[in-house]
Amino acid sequence: MPAPAVRVARPKDLDALVDLENRCFRGDRMSRRSYAAALHNPRAILLVSGTLNQLQAAAAVFFRADSPAARLYTIAVAPQARGLGLGAAMLAACEKTARKRGAAALRLEVSVRNKSALALYRKSGYGIRERIDRYYQDGSDALRLEKPLS
Ligand SMILES: CC(C)(COP(=O)(O)OP(=O)(O)OC[C@H]1O[C@@H](n2cnc3c(N)ncnc32)[C@H](O)[C@@H]1OP(=O)(O)O)[C@@H](O)C(=O)NCCC(=O)NCCS
């Protein structure tokens, strides 16, 4: 399969970003307000794949001046587009973007119950840093994972 086109999100993508988020997450959703803020935040990069009205995938990476690690805040692939390599392609694009901005590592949290995401991160070279009790709204624990980008 050819590599999917991944681009930086624009303010016009806001409705489609919120729609995708609602289709992909049952709890702990990134709010419309947070997406709107991230689209204008110089310390955030939102990447998307798909058309203006129908996004297939989205991911958000945040940077902090006091941390050498960037944070993958969210990554989601539309239910009908899963299992085709798009999640892995989005993750690779996030890593490339973070590396270009000088981040030494990419860090994220994932529910211990999220088998597909855990498999994706394991396959992509992420290691476990810590477990955080009852991190999510549904009461599940999180694993904090990290991958060095050098
Ligand atoms: C997690 C998610 C982004 C994966 O996206 P995807 O496009 O389906 O993933 P890919 O097709 O690129 O799969 C890459 C690898 O991830 C793993 N994987 C993905 N889906 C899987 C599943 N249902 N079961 C087991 N492993 C899975 C596999 O290792 C796969 O590699 P392989 O196909 O060579 O076996 C997607 O399922 C999703 O959006 N889930 C809902 C939102 C979410 O939970 N986001 C993560 C928050 S931390």
Short mmCIF file of C-alpha atoms and ligand atoms in Angstrom, two decimals:
data_model
loop_
_atom_site.label_atom_id
_atom_site.label_comp_id
_atom_site.label_asym_id
_atom_site.label_seq_id
_atom_site.Cartn_x
_atom_site.Cartn_y
_atom_site.Cartn_z
CA MET A 1 0.00 0.00 0.00
CA PRO A 2 1.40 3.49 -0.82
CA ALA A 3 2.16 5.67 2.19
CA PRO A 4 -0.97 7.68 3.12
CA ALA A 5 -0.82 11.46 2.75
CA VAL A 6 -0.33 13.06 6.15
CA ARG A 7 -0.58 16.84 6.53
CA VAL A 8 -0.64 19.45 9.25
CA ALA A 9 -4.22 20.21 10.35
CA ARG A 10 -5.72 23.64 9.62
CA PRO A 11 -8.39 25.56 11.55
CA LYS A 12 -10.88 24.46 8.85
CA ASP A 13 -10.40 20.85 10.03
CA LEU A 14 -11.90 21.55 13.47
CA ASP A 15 -15.36 20.03 12.83
CA ALA A 16 -13.88 16.90 11.25
CA LEU A 17 -11.36 16.53 14.10
CA VAL A 18 -14.12 16.62 16.71
CA ASP A 19 -16.24 14.20 14.65
CA LEU A 20 -13.32 11.75 14.38
CA GLU A 21 -12.58 12.05 18.11
CA ASN A 22 -16.22 11.24 18.93
CA ARG A 23 -16.17 8.21 16.64
CA CYS A 24 -12.92 6.87 18.10
CA PHE A 25 -13.12 7.42 21.87
CA ARG A 26 -15.88 6.62 24.37
CA GLY A 27 -14.32 8.49 27.30
CA ASP A 28 -11.36 10.80 27.97
CA ARG A 29 -12.07 12.63 24.74
CA MET A 30 -10.12 15.68 23.65
CA SER A 31 -12.74 18.44 23.70
CA ARG A 32 -13.63 20.76 20.83
CA ARG A 33 -12.17 23.58 22.91
CA SER A 34 -8.86 21.72 23.32
CA TYR A 35 -8.70 21.01 19.58
CA ALA A 36 -9.45 24.65 18.79
CA ALA A 37 -6.70 25.77 21.17
CA ALA A 38 -4.22 23.21 19.83
CA LEU A 39 -4.79 24.38 16.24
CA HIS A 40 -3.45 27.79 17.24
CA ASN A 41 -0.87 26.68 19.80
CA PRO A 42 2.74 27.03 18.60
CA ARG A 43 3.71 24.25 21.04
CA ALA A 44 1.30 21.77 19.45
CA ILE A 45 1.27 20.01 16.11
CA LEU A 46 -1.85 18.32 14.81
CA LEU A 47 -1.41 15.89 11.94
CA VAL A 48 -4.28 14.49 9.90
CA SER A 49 -4.94 12.18 6.98
CA GLY A 50 -8.03 12.38 4.79
CA THR A 51 -10.25 15.08 3.34
CA LEU A 52 -11.64 18.20 4.96
CA ASN A 53 -15.06 16.64 5.56
CA GLN A 54 -13.95 13.10 6.27
CA LEU A 55 -10.73 12.62 8.18
CA GLN A 56 -9.34 9.09 8.28
CA ALA A 57 -6.84 9.76 11.07
CA ALA A 58 -5.53 12.41 13.42
CA ALA A 59 -2.78 12.82 16.01
CA ALA A 60 -1.63 15.60 18.31
CA VAL A 61 1.91 16.14 19.59
CA PHE A 62 2.69 18.68 22.32
CA PHE A 63 6.05 20.24 23.13
CA ARG A 64 7.23 21.79 26.38
CA ALA A 65 10.15 24.14 26.80
CA ASP A 66 11.17 22.41 30.05
CA SER A 67 11.12 18.85 28.70
CA PRO A 68 13.29 17.13 26.09
CA ALA A 69 10.44 14.71 25.42
CA ALA A 70 7.46 15.55 23.21
CA ARG A 71 4.09 14.10 24.20
CA LEU A 72 1.74 12.22 21.90
CA TYR A 73 -1.53 13.48 23.30
CA THR A 74 -3.90 11.63 21.00
CA ILE A 75 -3.86 9.38 17.96
CA ALA A 76 -6.93 7.95 16.27
CA VAL A 77 -7.86 6.17 13.06
CA ALA A 78 -11.48 6.09 11.82
CA PRO A 79 -13.06 2.69 12.59
CA GLN A 80 -13.53 1.81 8.90
CA ALA A 81 -9.87 2.61 8.09
CA ARG A 82 -8.22 0.50 10.80
CA GLY A 83 -5.92 -2.45 10.23
CA LEU A 84 -4.45 -0.98 7.04
CA GLY A 85 -1.27 0.58 8.42
CA LEU A 86 -2.62 4.11 8.88
CA GLY A 87 -2.07 4.15 12.65
CA ALA A 88 1.55 3.09 12.19
CA ALA A 89 2.01 5.72 9.45
CA MET A 90 0.55 8.47 11.66
CA LEU A 91 2.76 7.44 14.56
CA ALA A 92 5.85 7.50 12.32
CA ALA A 93 4.84 10.97 11.07
CA CYS A 94 4.49 12.19 14.68
CA GLU A 95 7.95 10.85 15.52
CA LYS A 96 9.44 12.53 12.44
CA THR A 97 7.78 15.84 13.34
CA ALA A 98 8.93 15.62 16.97
CA ARG A 99 12.48 14.77 15.90
CA LYS A 100 12.54 17.75 13.52
CA ARG A 101 11.50 20.02 16.38
CA GLY A 102 14.44 18.73 18.42
CA ALA A 103 12.63 16.35 20.78
CA ALA A 104 14.83 13.58 22.16
CA ALA A 105 11.93 11.21 22.81
CA LEU A 106 8.21 10.76 22.27
CA ARG A 107 6.13 9.92 25.35
CA LEU A 108 2.49 8.86 25.70
CA GLU A 109 -0.05 7.26 28.00
CA VAL A 110 -2.18 4.30 26.99
CA SER A 111 -4.80 2.27 28.83
CA VAL A 112 -3.72 -1.21 29.87
CA ARG A 113 -7.05 -2.30 28.30
CA ASN A 114 -6.28 -0.85 24.86
CA LYS A 115 -4.88 -3.96 23.22
CA SER A 116 -4.68 -2.61 19.65
CA ALA A 117 -2.86 0.58 20.69
CA LEU A 118 -0.50 -1.36 22.97
CA ALA A 119 0.34 -3.68 20.08
CA LEU A 120 0.97 -0.72 17.78
CA TYR A 121 3.31 0.96 20.29
CA ARG A 122 5.16 -2.24 21.12
CA LYS A 123 5.72 -2.94 17.43
CA SER A 124 6.92 0.66 16.94
CA GLY A 125 9.60 0.38 19.62
CA TYR A 126 8.03 2.03 22.69
CA GLY A 127 9.17 0.93 26.13
CA ILE A 128 7.31 1.11 29.46
CA ARG A 129 8.41 3.86 31.85
CA GLU A 130 5.72 3.52 34.53
CA ARG A 131 2.21 2.40 35.36
CA ILE A 132 -0.28 4.99 36.62
CA ASP A 133 -3.20 3.72 38.72
CA ARG A 134 -6.76 4.64 37.68
CA TYR A 135 -5.62 7.22 35.15
CA TYR A 136 -8.69 7.02 32.89
CA GLN A 137 -12.37 7.89 33.40
CA ASP A 138 -13.33 4.20 33.18
CA GLY A 139 -11.00 3.46 36.10
CA SER A 140 -8.35 1.70 34.05
CA ASP A 141 -4.64 2.09 34.68
CA ALA A 142 -2.35 3.73 32.17
CA LEU A 143 1.09 2.74 31.01
CA ARG A 144 3.40 5.63 30.28
CA LEU A 145 5.50 4.65 27.28
CA GLU A 146 8.47 6.32 25.66
CA LYS A 147 10.59 5.92 22.56
CA PRO A 148 13.96 7.63 22.06
CA LEU A 149 14.02 9.54 18.78
CA SER A 150 17.76 9.81 18.18
C1 LIG B 1 -4.82 2.18 17.91
C2 LIG B 1 -5.16 2.60 16.48
C3 LIG B 1 -4.69 4.05 16.27
C4 LIG B 1 -4.42 1.67 15.49
O1 LIG B 1 -4.65 2.17 14.18
P1 LIG B 1 -4.61 1.18 12.89
O2 LIG B 1 -4.60 2.03 11.69
O3 LIG B 1 -5.69 0.18 12.99
O4 LIG B 1 -3.21 0.44 13.11
P2 LIG B 1 -2.30 -0.21 11.96
O5 LIG B 1 -3.18 -0.81 10.93
O6 LIG B 1 -1.30 0.80 11.52
O7 LIG B 1 -1.59 -1.37 12.79
C5 LIG B 1 -0.22 -1.28 13.16
C6 LIG B 1 0.06 -2.38 14.18
O8 LIG B 1 -0.71 -2.13 15.37
C7 LIG B 1 -1.14 -3.39 15.91
N1 LIG B 1 -2.60 -3.47 15.87
C8 LIG B 1 -3.44 -2.56 15.32
N2 LIG B 1 -4.73 -2.95 15.51
C9 LIG B 1 -4.68 -4.11 16.20
C10 LIG B 1 -5.67 -4.98 16.71
N3 LIG B 1 -6.99 -4.73 16.57
N4 LIG B 1 -5.26 -6.09 17.38
C11 LIG B 1 -3.95 -6.35 17.57
N5 LIG B 1 -2.96 -5.54 17.09
C12 LIG B 1 -3.33 -4.44 16.42
C13 LIG B 1 -0.49 -4.46 15.07
O9 LIG B 1 0.78 -4.76 15.62
C14 LIG B 1 -0.33 -3.76 13.75
O10 LIG B 1 0.68 -4.28 12.95
P3 LIG B 1 0.35 -5.53 11.95
O11 LIG B 1 -0.84 -5.09 11.15
O12 LIG B 1 1.59 -5.65 11.15
O13 LIG B 1 0.06 -6.68 12.83
C15 LIG B 1 -6.69 2.46 16.21
O14 LIG B 1 -7.12 1.17 16.59
C16 LIG B 1 -7.57 3.50 16.91
O15 LIG B 1 -7.76 4.60 16.42
N6 LIG B 1 -8.11 3.14 18.07
C17 LIG B 1 -9.04 4.03 18.81
C18 LIG B 1 -8.32 5.24 19.37
C19 LIG B 1 -7.20 4.83 20.31
O16 LIG B 1 -7.36 3.94 21.13
N7 LIG B 1 -6.05 5.52 20.18
C20 LIG B 1 -4.88 5.25 21.01
C21 LIG B 1 -4.94 5.99 22.27
S1 LIG B 1 -3.51 5.69 23.29
#
